[in-house]
Amino acid sequence: MDRLKRYRVACTLTFGDIYGQIITWIIVILLSLAAALALMGAQQPIYALTTVGLILVVSLPFLLFAFVTTLLNHIELRPLEASAESSMTTPAELSFSNPAINPS
């Protein structure tokens, strides 16, 4: 049986990938606060709080779904080459290679 290839997990997500989502979320928050202030001015505080809560509860799952799918789309599995496998050191080798940690 062939040995399974080793893979390296790489995340290529940058701030620019989620920038639009953050701006959209800020706009939703500001609009819900503007609606709440408008309803507060109309002497209807229970409707104001209900409006903010409803907007946040309804929009939060969509925001989380957008963040998670964006993150998952930027995770890559890269196979390691044979030369990279042989040059990799194990954590045990790293701890013994530093004389300050393990003086012998």
Short mmCIF file of N, CA and C in Angstrom, two decimals:
data_model
loop_
_atom_site.label_atom_id
_atom_site.label_comp_id
_atom_site.label_asym_id
_atom_site.label_seq_id
_atom_site.Cartn_x
_atom_site.Cartn_y
_atom_site.Cartn_z
N MET A 1 0.84 -1.18 0.00
CA MET A 1 0.00 0.00 0.00
C MET A 1 0.88 1.24 0.00
N ASP A 2 0.54 2.18 -0.85
CA ASP A 2 1.31 3.42 -0.93
C ASP A 2 1.09 4.25 0.32
N ARG A 3 2.15 4.93 0.71
CA ARG A 3 2.02 5.84 1.85
C ARG A 3 1.15 7.03 1.45
N LEU A 4 0.39 7.49 2.41
CA LEU A 4 -0.42 8.67 2.14
C LEU A 4 0.49 9.89 2.03
N LYS A 5 0.18 10.73 1.09
CA LYS A 5 0.97 11.95 0.94
C LYS A 5 0.69 12.89 2.09
N ARG A 6 1.69 13.64 2.46
CA ARG A 6 1.51 14.66 3.48
C ARG A 6 1.08 15.96 2.81
N TYR A 7 0.24 16.67 3.51
CA TYR A 7 -0.28 17.91 2.98
C TYR A 7 0.00 19.05 3.96
N ARG A 8 0.13 20.23 3.43
CA ARG A 8 0.30 21.43 4.25
C ARG A 8 -0.97 22.27 4.09
N VAL A 9 -1.53 22.70 5.20
CA VAL A 9 -2.73 23.53 5.18
C VAL A 9 -2.28 24.99 5.12
N ALA A 10 -2.81 25.70 4.14
CA ALA A 10 -2.46 27.11 3.98
C ALA A 10 -3.74 27.93 3.87
N CYS A 11 -3.81 29.01 4.63
CA CYS A 11 -4.96 29.91 4.57
C CYS A 11 -4.52 31.17 3.82
N THR A 12 -5.20 31.46 2.74
CA THR A 12 -4.85 32.61 1.90
C THR A 12 -5.80 33.78 2.10
N LEU A 13 -6.56 33.78 3.19
CA LEU A 13 -7.54 34.83 3.45
C LEU A 13 -6.82 36.13 3.81
N THR A 14 -7.25 37.20 3.20
CA THR A 14 -6.71 38.52 3.50
C THR A 14 -7.87 39.42 3.93
N PHE A 15 -7.53 40.58 4.47
CA PHE A 15 -8.55 41.51 4.92
C PHE A 15 -9.40 41.99 3.75
N GLY A 16 -8.82 42.12 2.59
CA GLY A 16 -9.57 42.57 1.42
C GLY A 16 -10.66 41.61 1.00
N ASP A 17 -10.51 40.33 1.36
CA ASP A 17 -11.52 39.34 1.00
C ASP A 17 -12.81 39.52 1.80
N ILE A 18 -12.70 40.03 3.01
CA ILE A 18 -13.89 40.20 3.84
C ILE A 18 -14.27 41.66 4.04
N TYR A 19 -13.57 42.54 3.38
CA TYR A 19 -13.81 43.98 3.56
C TYR A 19 -15.24 44.36 3.20
N GLY A 20 -15.75 43.86 2.09
CA GLY A 20 -17.12 44.16 1.67
C GLY A 20 -18.15 43.65 2.66
N GLN A 21 -17.89 42.48 3.25
CA GLN A 21 -18.82 41.93 4.23
C GLN A 21 -18.86 42.80 5.49
N ILE A 22 -17.71 43.30 5.90
CA ILE A 22 -17.66 44.16 7.09
C ILE A 22 -18.39 45.47 6.83
N ILE A 23 -18.19 46.05 5.66
CA ILE A 23 -18.88 47.30 5.32
C ILE A 23 -20.39 47.08 5.28
N THR A 24 -20.82 45.95 4.71
CA THR A 24 -22.25 45.64 4.65
C THR A 24 -22.82 45.49 6.06
N TRP A 25 -22.09 44.80 6.94
CA TRP A 25 -22.55 44.61 8.31
C TRP A 25 -22.65 45.95 9.04
N ILE A 26 -21.71 46.84 8.85
CA ILE A 26 -21.77 48.16 9.48
C ILE A 26 -22.97 48.94 8.97
N ILE A 27 -23.27 48.84 7.69
CA ILE A 27 -24.44 49.52 7.12
C ILE A 27 -25.72 48.98 7.73
N VAL A 28 -25.81 47.66 7.89
CA VAL A 28 -27.01 47.06 8.51
C VAL A 28 -27.17 47.55 9.94
N ILE A 29 -26.09 47.58 10.69
CA ILE A 29 -26.15 48.06 12.08
C ILE A 29 -26.60 49.53 12.12
N LEU A 30 -26.03 50.36 11.28
CA LEU A 30 -26.40 51.78 11.27
C LEU A 30 -27.85 51.99 10.87
N LEU A 31 -28.33 51.21 9.90
CA LEU A 31 -29.73 51.33 9.49
C LEU A 31 -30.68 50.89 10.60
N SER A 32 -30.30 49.82 11.31
CA SER A 32 -31.17 49.37 12.40
C SER A 32 -31.18 50.39 13.54
N LEU A 33 -30.04 51.00 13.82
CA LEU A 33 -30.01 52.04 14.85
C LEU A 33 -30.79 53.27 14.42
N ALA A 34 -30.74 53.61 13.13
CA ALA A 34 -31.51 54.76 12.64
C ALA A 34 -33.01 54.47 12.75
N ALA A 35 -33.41 53.24 12.45
CA ALA A 35 -34.83 52.88 12.59
C ALA A 35 -35.24 52.92 14.05
N ALA A 36 -34.37 52.46 14.93
CA ALA A 36 -34.69 52.48 16.36
C ALA A 36 -34.82 53.91 16.87
N LEU A 37 -33.92 54.78 16.44
CA LEU A 37 -34.02 56.18 16.87
C LEU A 37 -35.29 56.85 16.32
N ALA A 38 -35.67 56.51 15.12
CA ALA A 38 -36.89 57.07 14.54
C ALA A 38 -38.11 56.61 15.33
N LEU A 39 -38.12 55.35 15.73
CA LEU A 39 -39.25 54.85 16.50
C LEU A 39 -39.23 55.37 17.93
N MET A 40 -38.03 55.61 18.47
CA MET A 40 -37.95 56.21 19.80
C MET A 40 -38.52 57.63 19.78
N GLY A 41 -38.25 58.33 18.71
CA GLY A 41 -38.77 59.69 18.58
C GLY A 41 -40.27 59.71 18.42
N ALA A 42 -40.83 58.62 17.95
CA ALA A 42 -42.28 58.52 17.78
C ALA A 42 -42.96 58.00 19.05
N GLN A 43 -42.24 57.98 20.16
CA GLN A 43 -42.76 57.54 21.46
C GLN A 43 -43.22 56.07 21.43
N GLN A 44 -42.46 55.23 20.72
CA GLN A 44 -42.77 53.80 20.69
C GLN A 44 -41.50 53.01 20.98
N PRO A 45 -41.03 53.01 22.22
CA PRO A 45 -39.75 52.37 22.54
C PRO A 45 -39.78 50.85 22.40
N ILE A 46 -40.92 50.22 22.63
CA ILE A 46 -40.96 48.76 22.51
C ILE A 46 -40.79 48.34 21.06
N TYR A 47 -41.35 49.13 20.14
CA TYR A 47 -41.16 48.84 18.72
C TYR A 47 -39.72 49.10 18.28
N ALA A 48 -39.10 50.09 18.88
CA ALA A 48 -37.71 50.39 18.56
C ALA A 48 -36.79 49.24 18.95
N LEU A 49 -36.95 48.75 20.18
CA LEU A 49 -36.12 47.63 20.62
C LEU A 49 -36.42 46.36 19.82
N THR A 50 -37.67 46.14 19.50
CA THR A 50 -38.05 44.97 18.69
C THR A 50 -37.43 45.06 17.30
N THR A 51 -37.42 46.25 16.73
CA THR A 51 -36.84 46.43 15.38
C THR A 51 -35.35 46.11 15.38
N VAL A 52 -34.63 46.66 16.34
CA VAL A 52 -33.18 46.40 16.41
C VAL A 52 -32.91 44.91 16.64
N GLY A 53 -33.63 44.31 17.57
CA GLY A 53 -33.44 42.88 17.84
C GLY A 53 -33.76 42.02 16.65
N LEU A 54 -34.84 42.33 15.96
CA LEU A 54 -35.23 41.54 14.79
C LEU A 54 -34.21 41.66 13.67
N ILE A 55 -33.73 42.86 13.43
CA ILE A 55 -32.73 43.05 12.37
C ILE A 55 -31.45 42.31 12.71
N LEU A 56 -31.00 42.39 13.96
CA LEU A 56 -29.77 41.70 14.35
C LEU A 56 -29.92 40.18 14.29
N VAL A 57 -31.04 39.68 14.79
CA VAL A 57 -31.25 38.23 14.81
C VAL A 57 -31.38 37.67 13.40
N VAL A 58 -32.03 38.40 12.53
CA VAL A 58 -32.21 37.91 11.16
C VAL A 58 -30.92 38.04 10.35
N SER A 59 -30.15 39.09 10.55
CA SER A 59 -28.97 39.30 9.71
C SER A 59 -27.73 38.56 10.21
N LEU A 60 -27.67 38.22 11.48
CA LEU A 60 -26.47 37.56 12.01
C LEU A 60 -26.18 36.20 11.36
N PRO A 61 -27.15 35.33 11.15
CA PRO A 61 -26.83 34.05 10.47
C PRO A 61 -26.27 34.24 9.06
N PHE A 62 -26.79 35.23 8.35
CA PHE A 62 -26.27 35.49 7.00
C PHE A 62 -24.82 35.99 7.06
N LEU A 63 -24.53 36.83 8.03
CA LEU A 63 -23.17 37.32 8.20
C LEU A 63 -22.22 36.18 8.53
N LEU A 64 -22.60 35.34 9.48
CA LEU A 64 -21.75 34.21 9.85
C LEU A 64 -21.56 33.25 8.68
N PHE A 65 -22.62 32.99 7.93
CA PHE A 65 -22.51 32.12 6.76
C PHE A 65 -21.54 32.70 5.74
N ALA A 66 -21.61 34.00 5.52
CA ALA A 66 -20.71 34.65 4.57
C ALA A 66 -19.26 34.55 5.03
N PHE A 67 -19.00 34.81 6.33
CA PHE A 67 -17.64 34.72 6.85
C PHE A 67 -17.09 33.30 6.75
N VAL A 68 -17.89 32.33 7.15
CA VAL A 68 -17.42 30.94 7.16
C VAL A 68 -17.16 30.44 5.75
N THR A 69 -18.07 30.72 4.82
CA THR A 69 -17.84 30.24 3.45
C THR A 69 -16.65 30.94 2.82
N THR A 70 -16.44 32.22 3.12
CA THR A 70 -15.27 32.91 2.59
C THR A 70 -13.99 32.29 3.16
N LEU A 71 -14.00 32.00 4.45
CA LEU A 71 -12.83 31.37 5.06
C LEU A 71 -12.56 29.99 4.46
N LEU A 72 -13.58 29.17 4.31
CA LEU A 72 -13.40 27.83 3.76
C LEU A 72 -12.95 27.86 2.31
N ASN A 73 -13.36 28.88 1.58
CA ASN A 73 -12.92 28.99 0.18
C ASN A 73 -11.44 29.38 0.08
N HIS A 74 -10.86 29.88 1.16
CA HIS A 74 -9.46 30.30 1.12
C HIS A 74 -8.52 29.35 1.86
N ILE A 75 -8.98 28.16 2.18
CA ILE A 75 -8.10 27.16 2.80
C ILE A 75 -7.65 26.21 1.71
N GLU A 76 -6.35 26.03 1.61
CA GLU A 76 -5.77 25.17 0.57
C GLU A 76 -5.01 24.03 1.22
N LEU A 77 -5.07 22.87 0.60
CA LEU A 77 -4.25 21.74 0.99
C LEU A 77 -3.22 21.55 -0.10
N ARG A 78 -1.97 21.75 0.24
CA ARG A 78 -0.89 21.63 -0.74
C ARG A 78 -0.06 20.39 -0.42
N PRO A 79 0.12 19.50 -1.40
CA PRO A 79 0.96 18.32 -1.12
C PRO A 79 2.42 18.73 -0.99
N LEU A 80 3.10 18.10 -0.06
CA LEU A 80 4.52 18.36 0.14
C LEU A 80 5.33 17.54 -0.85
N GLU A 81 6.38 18.12 -1.36
CA GLU A 81 7.26 17.39 -2.26
C GLU A 81 8.15 16.47 -1.44
N ALA A 82 8.82 15.55 -2.10
CA ALA A 82 9.69 14.59 -1.41
C ALA A 82 10.85 15.31 -0.72
N SER A 83 11.39 16.35 -1.34
CA SER A 83 12.50 17.08 -0.74
C SER A 83 12.05 17.85 0.50
N ALA A 84 10.83 18.35 0.48
CA ALA A 84 10.32 19.08 1.63
C ALA A 84 10.02 18.15 2.79
N GLU A 85 9.60 16.89 2.48
CA GLU A 85 9.31 15.93 3.53
C GLU A 85 10.57 15.54 4.29
N SER A 86 11.67 15.37 3.56
CA SER A 86 12.90 14.94 4.21
C SER A 86 13.54 16.07 5.02
N SER A 87 13.26 17.33 4.64
CA SER A 87 13.87 18.44 5.36
C SER A 87 13.03 18.87 6.56
N MET A 88 11.83 18.32 6.69
CA MET A 88 10.99 18.69 7.83
C MET A 88 11.54 18.06 9.10
N THR A 89 11.50 18.80 10.18
CA THR A 89 11.97 18.28 11.45
C THR A 89 10.77 18.05 12.36
N THR A 90 10.87 17.07 13.19
CA THR A 90 9.80 16.77 14.13
C THR A 90 9.95 17.65 15.35
N PRO A 91 8.89 17.82 16.15
CA PRO A 91 9.02 18.64 17.36
C PRO A 91 10.06 18.10 18.33
N ALA A 92 10.27 16.78 18.37
CA ALA A 92 11.28 16.22 19.26
C ALA A 92 12.69 16.63 18.82
N GLU A 93 12.91 16.66 17.50
CA GLU A 93 14.21 17.08 17.00
C GLU A 93 14.45 18.56 17.28
N LEU A 94 13.41 19.36 17.23
CA LEU A 94 13.57 20.78 17.49
C LEU A 94 13.93 21.04 18.94
N SER A 95 13.36 20.29 19.87
CA SER A 95 13.65 20.54 21.27
C SER A 95 15.07 20.14 21.64
N PHE A 96 15.64 19.14 20.96
CA PHE A 96 17.00 18.71 21.27
C PHE A 96 18.05 19.53 20.52
N SER A 97 17.63 20.27 19.51
CA SER A 97 18.62 21.03 18.73
C SER A 97 18.99 22.35 19.40
N ASN A 98 18.23 22.81 20.38
CA ASN A 98 18.51 24.07 21.05
C ASN A 98 19.26 23.78 22.35
N PRO A 99 20.54 24.12 22.43
CA PRO A 99 21.32 23.79 23.64
C PRO A 99 20.87 24.57 24.88
N ALA A 100 20.17 25.70 24.70
CA ALA A 100 19.73 26.45 25.87
C ALA A 100 18.59 25.73 26.57
N ILE A 101 17.81 24.97 25.82
CA ILE A 101 16.70 24.24 26.41
C ILE A 101 17.19 22.94 27.04
N ASN A 102 18.06 22.24 26.33
CA ASN A 102 18.50 20.94 26.79
C ASN A 102 20.04 20.91 26.85
N PRO A 103 20.65 21.43 27.90
CA PRO A 103 22.13 21.43 27.95
C PRO A 103 22.63 20.01 28.24
N SER A 104 23.55 19.54 27.39
CA SER A 104 24.12 18.22 27.62
C SER A 104 25.62 18.22 27.45
#
